[in-house]
Each structure stands twice: as C-alpha cells, then as structure tokens.
C-alpha cells in the first residue's frame, strides 16, 4: 500500500503542473503560442548541446593510427565537421594532435628516419552538388597542417577562410581525382630535435577543406613518401611539408623539397631511394625483337628503363644520381609507369630493427645494410658516395637475397673472399681451412660468387675447428646474418636461399661489365631450380667434343683451379662463361679461347675443332638459354640489368 501511495503522489506532482501549463498555453494568443514554442525548442536544443558536449566532448570518428606499432589514438575535433568526420560543402574539418600523439609522431620519426601524416578522403557529392558543379572548372580540395598561427594565445582555433593567407597546403581538383584517394604530407625533419623532443614549430594538427561533401575516412602517421603511386585501387599522392598540387597526369614530380624531409648525409644506412613502378601489362612490355624503353629526365640526367616482362619496379638510389633532389620527368612511354616516389627503403627499416633487436654492433667504417638497385647502377656508381672507403654493398632490387660487393681493389676483395674461394671451389683445397701464411702469395679470383649454403659450410667449419678468421670474414658473416642469408643457431649458422657476388674497381672497362654479368648469372643459378635444371639439360645435349674443350680449358688455367669433377660447378660455370657476353659475341669469345697458347698446348685437337666449327655448339647453347631467361626474367646474355644511363 505504501508503494501505491508514493506512485500516486509522484503522478500528481507531474500531472497537475502539466495540466495547468496546458490550460495557460490555450489562453495565449496565436503569436504568443508561436513565440513560446520557439523558446521551448531553443531551450531543449541548448540542453541537447550541453549534454552532447559533456558526453562526447571533442570526440571524432576519425582516429589517428600509427603504422609502426599499429596503435590508434583519439584526435581532438576542433569544429562540427571534424566531430562528424564529414564535410557537407565548402567547409573545413580541423583536428588537433594531443601531447601523446606528438610524442608518438616523434617515435615514428626515430624508427623510420622520416614521418608523415596520411589522410584518406572519400568524395560523395549530393545530387544537388553534382548539378550545381557540373560546369565548374575547379572544385578545390585542400589539406594541410595547423600551426600556432592558426590559434589564439588562449588556444582557440581561428576561423579559416579558403584561399586566404600564405598557407602551405596540398591542393586537388575534385573534378579530376578519383572518389577515394590518400594524401600524405611529410613533417619537416628539422622539427625533430635531439633528445627525443620536437620543436615549437611542430604542427598542432591538420585540416581538410572540400568543396563537395567529403568523408575523412582515416588518418595515420607513417614514413614519408614523396611522389605518386597509382598502382593500387586507392591512389596515393605524397608531398613535403611545403605542400603542392596533385597532378593526375602522373608525368613528372618535383623532388626539390626532399631535403626538408630526408637525411641527405651519406651515412651507414642507405639514403632515400626513388621507386619507379611499372604496370604488368603485356602490351607495354618489351620483347626480344621490340624494346619498350621508358626514358626519364632526372635533373638533367637521362635514364633508360627497359620495360621487360616480369619487371614491376626499378629502384634508383638517390646517391647514384647527380641531382637527386630535382624534378624527374618521363620523356617517353609514361603509360608504362604506375608510380614514381621517393622514400627510405622498407627493407632497411626491417633490417635496422633486426640489428637493434639482436644488439648487433656496427663498428666505425662498417656498412651492414645494402643499397637496393638495378645492377645497371653498380658499375659507374660514384666511389666518393660509397659509405665506407673499402667497399660498398648493393642488393638486387628484383630478387631477394642477392648481394653485390664492389671493393676498392683486389687486396680488399681478397681479405673478404680468398679463403672462401679455396674452401668452396679450388681443386685440391676444397673443404680445407687455410691460414694466412698458407695463403701468402696466392690469389683467389678477380671476381667471386657464392651461395648462402656454401658460405654457411665455410663458417660452420671454422666454428668446428675453432679456426681464427680475418676481420673482413667476420664482418662478412655479420652482413650475411643481418641480410637474411643466415639464421643463427647457437655458435652455428643455417643457410637460407641466396647468393653473393663480388667485383672490384681494379678491374677495368668491358671486363668489369662481363664479370658483373658472369657472377650475376651465378646467383640466379643458385636460387632458381628450374634454371639449374634447364642449364643441366643444355649441358647434356651439346656435343661431347665442345663440352670437353671447356673442361680442358678450365684444367689448363692454374688461376682458375676449378674442381672439374664437381658436376654442379661445371653446369654453373658452363652457363656463366656462355652468358657473360652478348649473344652476338659468344662464338667469337670461345674461338678466342681456342687460340690461346696455354689452351692449345693442353688440348690442340679440340682447339682446332672449335675454330673449325666456329664454336657453333656454344652459340646454340647461348641461344637456348637466352630465350629461357628472357621469358622468365626479361634479361639476356651479357646484360643482367634493365637500366642504362
């Protein structure tokens, strides 16, 4: 009974005032009724805004994601469009970074060596907007950073006016862009101070302005990328802190402001690289008969890319260019190009993280991380831009785990590889670990190639025997571990796939070019079982006398010292000696060998045989292998690169 009385009392407490209010409202004039209703709606709306503010505050559906640790934080919304994540029409959405986010941006910069804000927008014009702007010439979209100039001394955002001031922004014309696209704006590297701090000029936040209804889909902090990439469904356009304008013709890009984003000093880690993406479209690809050459003007320097089957990108190291921070323009066949951008190598990030995680020391003068590139840049790479005086390391941009060492001279090369040469290949020495005294006065090769498996055998044998290695050999082992050739297994190493090449600056001219091709073919032989099987089949089909001539040649040259009983080695060298020069030069090369005095003394009958038939068997073998590797890799006898300059 008590509960019922309480309910009745509460009901009367509400019902009676409401009843009186209704009677009072009915007695009002029409104008007063309208006024009263308007006042009630206004008060209710104010109460709603007050509730919304205390409930949601500055919340926004747009989160700030961080690529390096896959976390996400809450941005501060500075206006109604930012609150909703939508811009209805000709308006701004403005967001502010929190102190926590600024600290995480700093951490991202420390990990990657650069940092950028990427914003993804989706343009969804209403039917009315489509009609209204059908004949418009320009439908602007802008994005940029907010700085202290955009706020009052008390921290309140100053209202923006589109097109006003000297703001540095990224601009786009929505009549030309796709419906969804990414804009990446790099932070200025000078805003990241020593000691993990950021400067007072660090951006406070960012804004997006759009003429049409636009949704801000996402925002994230990742490494900087300058240029364009339209290879994926959602295109990406990257800019320096100074901004720029999206050019959908994708025919060029001006990298002149890259110095404000990337480190330009040639230190231990690779400098930024330029990636040229190539569409994998058959009609745009070269054939053996007809070449499709993409010509690039890189700051006044001309580069030529052979758009061969299987090639989807070419890496151009900035250190290989005379004027890397300049405009790059496609002079021909730009329809083949899907991207042109500059960034620091993703592989370098991962390997640097591995070095840090495994606490691998890098002593002064040591370079552990390779420069990714096409072999065409290696031969004439400026020695003054090497990161250490004795050697430089390169990685083939088209194949995993293929390293190229270029050394200052044979002496440096010998310290790295001579002991390996005797252990892996030299007849009478294979499997033996020789001391420096035993090696005194002995030369390995002028160029080297080794599989990851053969190098692992060498280092494990040294561990078993407690054999003292040279400093350079220990450094080589460290380089191979960092670059994924080896996995550490206690005191031993386990080999992954891969191969290594070494050439020297002491080798000159065309010989150096042939040696690079010769050793490069070996690395493909190491990693590709189908190629090995094809070479073995060709080796087995050429006539006996021609094959025996090659074996006798190997035996007649003491400097080679090949173990001719090793069938794998014979297949490998047969292929490389044939494919080191262009197809048109193969016959001439083997006839030249047949005219060499030391060879004629060792096998006069077979030398005469090769001269008589003009080395026809080797020429036929070259033709078969040339067709195979072009179909599979797009490269040919005498040239493992697809770039020339």
Coordinates of C-alpha atoms in Angstrom, one line a residue, residues 18-462:
X18 CA 1.4 19.9 -16.8
X19 CA -2.4 20.3 -16.8
X20 CA -2.1 23.9 -15.6
X21 CA 0.6 24.7 -18.2
X22 CA -1.7 23.3 -21.0
X23 CA -4.6 25.5 -19.8
X24 CA -2.3 28.5 -19.6
X25 CA -0.9 27.8 -23.2
X26 CA -4.5 27.6 -24.6
X27 CA -5.4 31.0 -23.3
X28 CA -2.4 32.6 -25.2
X29 CA -2.8 34.5 -28.4
X30 CA -1.6 32.8 -31.7
X31 CA 1.6 34.9 -31.8
X32 CA 2.4 34.2 -28.2
X33 CA 1.9 30.5 -28.8
X34 CA 4.5 30.6 -31.7
X35 CA 6.9 32.6 -29.5
X36 CA 6.5 30.1 -26.6
X37 CA 7.0 27.0 -28.8
X38 CA 10.1 28.6 -30.3
X39 CA 11.5 29.4 -26.9
X40 CA 10.9 25.8 -25.7
X41 CA 12.6 24.3 -28.8
X42 CA 15.6 26.7 -28.3
X43 CA 16.0 25.7 -24.6
X44 CA 15.7 22.0 -25.5
X45 CA 18.3 22.3 -28.2
X46 CA 20.7 24.1 -25.8
X47 CA 20.2 21.3 -23.3
X48 CA 21.0 18.8 -26.0
X49 CA 24.2 20.6 -27.0
X50 CA 25.2 20.8 -23.3
X51 CA 24.5 17.0 -22.9
X52 CA 26.5 16.3 -26.1
X53 CA 29.4 18.4 -25.0
X54 CA 29.7 16.7 -21.6
X55 CA 29.1 13.2 -23.1
X56 CA 31.3 13.3 -26.2
X57 CA 33.5 16.4 -25.7
X58 CA 35.8 16.8 -28.7
X59 CA 35.3 13.2 -29.9
X60 CA 35.6 12.4 -33.6
X61 CA 35.1 9.1 -35.6
X62 CA 38.5 9.9 -37.3
X63 CA 41.2 8.1 -35.3
X64 CA 45.0 8.7 -35.7
X65 CA 46.6 5.4 -36.4
X66 CA 50.4 4.7 -36.1
X67 CA 51.9 2.3 -38.6
X68 CA 55.0 1.5 -36.6
X69 CA 53.1 -0.2 -33.7
X70 CA 49.5 -0.4 -35.2
X71 CA 48.0 1.6 -32.4
X72 CA 45.3 4.3 -32.7
X73 CA 44.6 7.4 -30.6
X74 CA 41.8 9.9 -30.3
X75 CA 42.2 13.1 -32.2
X76 CA 40.8 16.4 -30.9
X77 CA 38.0 17.7 -33.1
X78 CA 38.0 21.5 -33.4
X79 CA 34.8 22.0 -35.4
X80 CA 31.5 20.4 -36.2
X81 CA 32.8 18.8 -39.4
X82 CA 35.6 17.2 -37.5
X83 CA 33.2 15.9 -34.9
X84 CA 31.2 14.1 -37.5
X85 CA 34.1 13.2 -39.8
X86 CA 32.1 14.7 -42.7
X87 CA 32.4 17.9 -44.7
X88 CA 29.0 18.8 -46.2
X89 CA 30.0 21.5 -48.6
X90 CA 32.7 24.2 -48.9
X91 CA 33.8 23.8 -45.3
X92 CA 36.7 22.8 -43.1
X93 CA 37.3 19.8 -40.8
X94 CA 40.0 20.7 -38.3
X95 CA 41.8 18.3 -35.9
X96 CA 44.3 18.8 -33.2
X97 CA 47.1 16.5 -32.1
X98 CA 47.3 15.6 -28.4
X99 CA 50.6 15.7 -26.5
X100 CA 50.6 11.9 -26.5
X101 CA 50.3 11.9 -30.3
X102 CA 53.1 14.4 -30.7
X103 CA 55.3 12.0 -28.7
X104 CA 54.3 9.1 -30.8
X105 CA 55.0 11.1 -34.0
X106 CA 58.5 11.7 -32.7
X107 CA 58.9 7.9 -32.0
X108 CA 57.7 7.1 -35.6
X109 CA 60.3 9.6 -36.9
X110 CA 63.1 7.9 -34.9
X111 CA 62.1 4.5 -36.2
X112 CA 61.8 5.4 -39.9
X113 CA 64.0 8.4 -40.3
X114 CA 61.1 10.4 -41.6
X115 CA 57.4 11.0 -40.6
X116 CA 54.3 11.9 -42.5
X117 CA 50.6 12.4 -41.9
X118 CA 48.4 10.4 -44.4
X119 CA 44.7 11.3 -44.7
X120 CA 42.3 9.2 -46.8
X121 CA 39.3 11.1 -48.1
X122 CA 36.2 9.8 -49.9
X123 CA 34.2 12.3 -52.0
X124 CA 30.5 11.7 -52.0
X125 CA 28.7 14.7 -53.7
X126 CA 25.0 15.0 -53.3
X127 CA 22.7 15.0 -56.4
X128 CA 22.3 18.8 -55.9
X129 CA 26.1 19.3 -55.8
X130 CA 26.6 17.3 -58.9
X131 CA 24.2 19.5 -60.8
X132 CA 25.5 22.7 -59.3
X133 CA 29.1 22.0 -60.1
X134 CA 28.6 20.2 -63.4
X135 CA 30.1 23.1 -65.3
X136 CA 32.6 24.2 -62.7
X137 CA 36.2 24.4 -63.9
X138 CA 37.8 23.8 -60.5
X139 CA 36.4 22.0 -57.4
X140 CA 39.1 22.6 -54.8
X141 CA 40.1 20.3 -52.0
X142 CA 42.9 21.3 -49.6
X143 CA 44.7 19.6 -46.8
X144 CA 47.5 20.9 -44.6
X145 CA 48.9 21.3 -41.1
X146 CA 47.6 23.6 -38.4
X147 CA 50.4 25.7 -36.8
X148 CA 50.5 28.1 -33.8
X149 CA 49.4 30.9 -36.2
X150 CA 46.0 29.2 -36.5
X151 CA 45.3 29.6 -32.8
X152 CA 44.8 32.4 -30.4
X153 CA 47.1 32.8 -27.4
X154 CA 44.4 31.0 -25.4
X155 CA 44.5 28.1 -27.8
X156 CA 41.2 28.7 -29.6
X157 CA 41.2 27.9 -33.3
X158 CA 41.0 30.9 -35.6
X159 CA 38.3 30.5 -38.3
X160 CA 39.8 29.7 -41.7
X161 CA 39.0 31.3 -45.0
X162 CA 39.6 29.1 -48.1
X163 CA 42.3 30.6 -50.3
X164 CA 43.5 33.1 -47.8
X165 CA 47.0 33.8 -46.4
X166 CA 50.2 32.1 -47.4
X167 CA 49.4 28.7 -46.1
X168 CA 51.4 25.8 -47.4
X169 CA 48.9 23.2 -48.4
X170 CA 48.2 20.2 -50.7
X171 CA 45.7 21.1 -53.4
X172 CA 43.5 18.9 -55.6
X173 CA 40.8 19.5 -58.1
X174 CA 37.9 17.1 -57.3
X175 CA 36.8 17.2 -61.0
X176 CA 40.0 15.3 -61.8
X177 CA 40.7 13.0 -58.9
X178 CA 39.2 9.6 -58.1
X179 CA 36.4 9.3 -55.5
X180 CA 38.8 7.9 -52.8
X181 CA 42.5 8.9 -52.5
X182 CA 45.2 9.3 -50.0
X183 CA 47.2 12.5 -49.3
X184 CA 50.5 12.2 -47.5
X185 CA 52.2 15.3 -46.0
X186 CA 55.7 14.9 -44.6
X187 CA 56.7 16.6 -41.4
X188 CA 59.8 18.9 -41.6
X189 CA 62.8 16.8 -40.3
X190 CA 64.1 20.0 -38.5
X191 CA 61.2 19.9 -36.2
X192 CA 62.5 16.7 -34.6
X193 CA 65.2 17.8 -32.1
X194 CA 67.9 15.7 -30.5
X195 CA 67.0 14.0 -27.3
X196 CA 63.5 12.9 -28.4
X197 CA 62.0 16.3 -28.4
X198 CA 60.0 18.3 -31.0
X199 CA 60.4 22.0 -31.9
X200 CA 57.9 24.7 -31.1
X201 CA 57.1 25.0 -34.8
X202 CA 55.9 21.4 -34.9
X203 CA 52.3 21.3 -36.4
X204 CA 49.5 21.4 -33.8
X205 CA 47.1 19.4 -36.0
X206 CA 45.7 19.3 -39.5
X207 CA 42.7 20.3 -41.6
X208 CA 40.8 19.2 -44.7
X209 CA 38.8 21.6 -46.8
X210 CA 36.4 20.4 -49.5
X211 CA 34.0 22.0 -51.9
X212 CA 31.9 18.9 -52.1
X213 CA 30.5 16.5 -49.5
X214 CA 33.5 14.6 -48.3
X215 CA 34.2 11.9 -45.7
X216 CA 37.5 11.8 -43.8
X217 CA 37.9 8.1 -43.8
X218 CA 41.1 7.7 -41.9
X219 CA 44.4 9.4 -40.7
X220 CA 47.6 7.8 -39.9
X221 CA 51.3 8.5 -39.2
X222 CA 53.8 6.6 -41.2
X223 CA 57.1 7.1 -43.0
X224 CA 57.3 9.9 -45.6
X225 CA 56.7 9.2 -49.3
X226 CA 57.1 12.0 -51.9
X227 CA 55.5 11.4 -55.3
X228 CA 52.6 9.4 -56.6
X229 CA 51.5 5.8 -56.6
X230 CA 48.5 4.8 -58.7
X231 CA 49.3 1.1 -58.9
X232 CA 46.6 0.2 -56.3
X233 CA 42.8 0.8 -56.3
X234 CA 43.3 3.8 -54.0
X235 CA 45.9 6.2 -55.4
X236 CA 48.3 8.0 -53.1
X237 CA 50.0 11.3 -53.5
X238 CA 52.8 12.4 -51.2
X239 CA 54.3 15.8 -50.6
X240 CA 56.9 17.6 -48.5
X241 CA 55.9 20.0 -45.7
X242 CA 55.8 22.8 -48.2
X243 CA 52.8 21.2 -50.0
X244 CA 52.0 21.1 -53.7
X245 CA 49.3 20.2 -56.1
X246 CA 48.1 16.8 -57.2
X247 CA 48.8 16.3 -60.9
X248 CA 46.8 13.4 -62.2
X249 CA 48.8 13.3 -65.5
X250 CA 51.5 11.5 -63.5
X251 CA 54.1 12.5 -66.0
X252 CA 56.6 14.1 -63.5
X253 CA 57.3 15.0 -59.9
X254 CA 59.5 17.7 -58.4
X255 CA 61.6 16.4 -55.5
X256 CA 63.4 19.7 -54.9
X257 CA 61.9 19.9 -51.3
X258 CA 63.0 16.4 -50.4
X259 CA 65.9 17.8 -48.4
X260 CA 63.4 19.1 -45.8
X261 CA 62.2 15.5 -45.3
X262 CA 65.1 13.1 -45.7
X263 CA 68.6 13.0 -44.4
X264 CA 71.0 14.0 -47.2
X265 CA 74.2 12.9 -45.5
X266 CA 75.7 9.6 -46.8
X267 CA 75.9 7.7 -43.5
X268 CA 75.8 4.0 -42.8
X269 CA 72.2 3.5 -43.7
X270 CA 71.1 3.9 -47.3
X271 CA 69.8 7.2 -48.4
X272 CA 66.3 7.6 -49.7
X273 CA 65.5 5.7 -52.9
X274 CA 63.4 6.5 -55.9
X275 CA 60.9 3.8 -56.9
X276 CA 59.6 3.7 -60.5
X277 CA 56.7 1.3 -60.7
X278 CA 55.8 -0.4 -63.9
X279 CA 52.4 -1.8 -64.9
X280 CA 52.4 -5.5 -65.5
X281 CA 50.6 -5.2 -68.9
X282 CA 51.7 -7.4 -71.8
X283 CA 51.2 -4.8 -74.5
X284 CA 53.5 -2.4 -72.7
X285 CA 56.3 -4.9 -72.3
X286 CA 59.5 -5.4 -74.3
X287 CA 60.1 -8.5 -76.5
X288 CA 63.4 -9.8 -77.7
X289 CA 62.7 -8.1 -81.1
X290 CA 61.0 -4.9 -79.9
X291 CA 62.1 -2.9 -76.9
X292 CA 59.8 -0.6 -74.9
X293 CA 62.0 1.9 -73.2
X294 CA 60.8 4.3 -70.5
X295 CA 63.0 7.4 -70.7
X296 CA 63.5 9.6 -67.6
X297 CA 65.0 13.0 -67.3
X298 CA 66.3 13.1 -63.7
X299 CA 67.5 16.6 -63.0
X300 CA 69.1 16.9 -66.4
X301 CA 70.5 13.3 -66.4
X302 CA 68.9 10.7 -68.7
X303 CA 68.0 7.2 -67.6
X304 CA 66.5 4.4 -69.8
X305 CA 64.4 1.6 -68.3
X306 CA 63.8 -1.5 -70.5
X307 CA 60.2 -2.4 -69.5
X308 CA 60.8 -6.2 -69.7
X309 CA 58.4 -9.0 -68.7
X310 CA 58.4 -9.7 -65.0
X311 CA 59.7 -6.2 -64.0
X312 CA 57.2 -4.3 -61.8
X313 CA 59.6 -1.7 -60.3
X314 CA 63.1 -0.3 -60.6
X315 CA 64.9 1.2 -57.6
X316 CA 67.1 4.2 -58.3
X317 CA 69.4 5.1 -55.3
X318 CA 69.5 8.9 -54.8
X319 CA 73.2 8.6 -54.2
X320 CA 73.6 7.3 -57.8
X321 CA 72.2 10.5 -59.3
X322 CA 73.9 13.8 -59.9
X323 CA 70.9 15.9 -58.8
X324 CA 68.5 13.6 -57.0
X325 CA 66.5 16.4 -55.3
X326 CA 65.2 17.8 -58.5
X327 CA 62.4 17.3 -61.0
X328 CA 62.0 13.9 -62.6
X329 CA 60.1 13.7 -65.9
X330 CA 59.0 10.8 -68.1
X331 CA 60.1 11.7 -71.6
X332 CA 58.7 8.6 -73.3
X333 CA 56.3 5.7 -72.6
X334 CA 54.9 7.2 -69.4
X335 CA 51.8 5.0 -69.9
X336 CA 54.0 2.1 -68.6
X337 CA 54.5 3.9 -65.3
X338 CA 52.3 3.2 -62.2
X339 CA 54.3 5.1 -59.6
X340 CA 57.2 7.5 -59.0
X341 CA 58.0 8.2 -55.4
X342 CA 60.9 8.7 -53.0
X343 CA 61.2 7.1 -49.6
X344 CA 63.6 5.3 -47.4
X345 CA 63.8 1.6 -48.1
X346 CA 61.3 -0.6 -46.3
X347 CA 63.9 -3.3 -46.2
X348 CA 66.3 -1.0 -44.5
X349 CA 63.7 -0.3 -41.7
X350 CA 63.3 -4.0 -41.1
X351 CA 66.9 -4.8 -41.1
X352 CA 67.8 -1.9 -38.9
X353 CA 65.1 -3.1 -36.4
X354 CA 66.7 -6.6 -36.5
X355 CA 70.1 -5.1 -35.8
X356 CA 68.7 -3.2 -32.8
X357 CA 66.7 -6.2 -31.5
X358 CA 69.7 -8.6 -31.8
X359 CA 72.1 -6.0 -30.5
X360 CA 74.5 -6.5 -33.5
X361 CA 77.3 -4.0 -33.2
X362 CA 78.4 -1.9 -36.2
X363 CA 82.0 -0.7 -35.7
X364 CA 83.3 2.5 -37.3
X365 CA 83.8 2.0 -41.0
X366 CA 81.4 -0.9 -41.3
X367 CA 78.4 -0.9 -43.5
X368 CA 75.9 -3.7 -43.0
X369 CA 72.8 -2.6 -45.0
X370 CA 72.9 -2.8 -48.8
X371 CA 71.7 -0.2 -51.3
X372 CA 68.8 -1.7 -53.3
X373 CA 69.2 -1.1 -57.0
X374 CA 69.3 -2.5 -60.5
X375 CA 72.8 -3.8 -61.4
X376 CA 73.0 -1.1 -64.2
X377 CA 73.8 1.5 -61.5
X378 CA 76.6 -0.5 -59.8
X379 CA 79.3 -0.3 -62.5
X380 CA 79.6 3.5 -62.5
X381 CA 78.4 4.3 -59.0
X382 CA 80.5 7.2 -57.7
X383 CA 83.1 5.8 -55.3
X384 CA 83.0 9.1 -53.5
X385 CA 79.4 8.3 -52.5
X386 CA 80.3 4.9 -51.0
X387 CA 79.5 4.8 -47.3
X388 CA 82.9 3.3 -46.5
X389 CA 86.2 3.6 -48.2
X390 CA 87.0 -0.1 -48.9
X391 CA 83.7 -1.4 -50.2
X392 CA 80.0 -0.8 -50.9
X393 CA 77.1 -3.3 -50.8
X394 CA 74.2 -3.5 -53.2
X395 CA 71.1 -5.6 -53.3
X396 CA 69.4 -6.6 -56.5
X397 CA 66.1 -4.8 -56.5
X398 CA 64.3 -7.6 -58.4
X399 CA 65.4 -10.6 -56.4
X400 CA 65.5 -11.3 -52.6
X401 CA 68.9 -12.1 -51.0
X402 CA 71.3 -11.4 -53.9
X403 CA 74.1 -9.1 -52.8
X404 CA 76.8 -7.4 -54.8
X405 CA 80.0 -6.4 -53.2
X406 CA 82.1 -3.8 -55.0
X407 CA 85.6 -3.4 -53.5
X408 CA 88.2 -0.7 -53.8
X409 CA 90.8 -3.1 -55.1
X410 CA 91.8 -6.8 -55.3
X411 CA 93.6 -6.6 -51.9
X412 CA 90.4 -5.7 -50.1
X413 CA 88.4 -8.3 -52.1
X414 CA 91.0 -11.0 -51.2
X415 CA 90.7 -10.3 -47.5
X416 CA 86.9 -10.9 -47.7
X417 CA 86.8 -13.8 -50.1
X418 CA 90.1 -15.6 -50.9
X419 CA 89.8 -18.1 -48.1
X420 CA 86.2 -18.8 -49.2
X421 CA 87.4 -19.4 -52.8
X422 CA 89.8 -22.1 -51.8
X423 CA 87.4 -23.7 -49.4
X424 CA 84.4 -23.8 -51.8
X425 CA 85.9 -24.2 -55.3
X426 CA 89.6 -24.7 -55.7
X427 CA 90.7 -28.1 -56.8
X428 CA 92.9 -29.8 -54.2
X429 CA 91.8 -27.3 -51.5
X430 CA 88.0 -27.8 -51.2
X431 CA 86.8 -28.2 -47.7
X432 CA 90.2 -27.0 -46.2
X433 CA 90.6 -24.0 -44.0
X434 CA 93.9 -22.4 -44.9
X435 CA 95.9 -20.0 -42.7
X436 CA 97.1 -16.6 -43.9
X437 CA 100.6 -18.0 -44.0
X438 CA 99.4 -20.8 -46.3
X439 CA 97.6 -18.4 -48.5
X440 CA 100.5 -16.0 -48.8
X441 CA 101.1 -15.1 -52.4
X442 CA 98.0 -17.0 -53.6
X443 CA 95.2 -15.2 -55.4
X444 CA 91.6 -16.4 -55.4
X445 CA 89.7 -14.7 -58.2
X446 CA 89.2 -11.3 -59.7
X447 CA 85.5 -11.7 -59.1
X448 CA 83.6 -14.1 -56.8
X449 CA 80.2 -15.7 -56.4
X450 CA 79.0 -17.9 -53.5
X451 CA 75.7 -19.5 -52.5
X452 CA 74.4 -18.9 -49.0
X453 CA 74.7 -22.7 -48.4
X454 CA 78.4 -22.8 -49.4
X455 CA 79.2 -19.8 -47.2
X456 CA 77.4 -21.4 -44.3
X457 CA 79.6 -24.5 -44.7
X458 CA 82.7 -22.4 -44.5
X459 CA 81.7 -20.5 -41.4
X460 CA 80.4 -23.6 -39.6
X461 CA 83.7 -25.5 -40.5
X462 CA 85.6 -22.6 -38.9

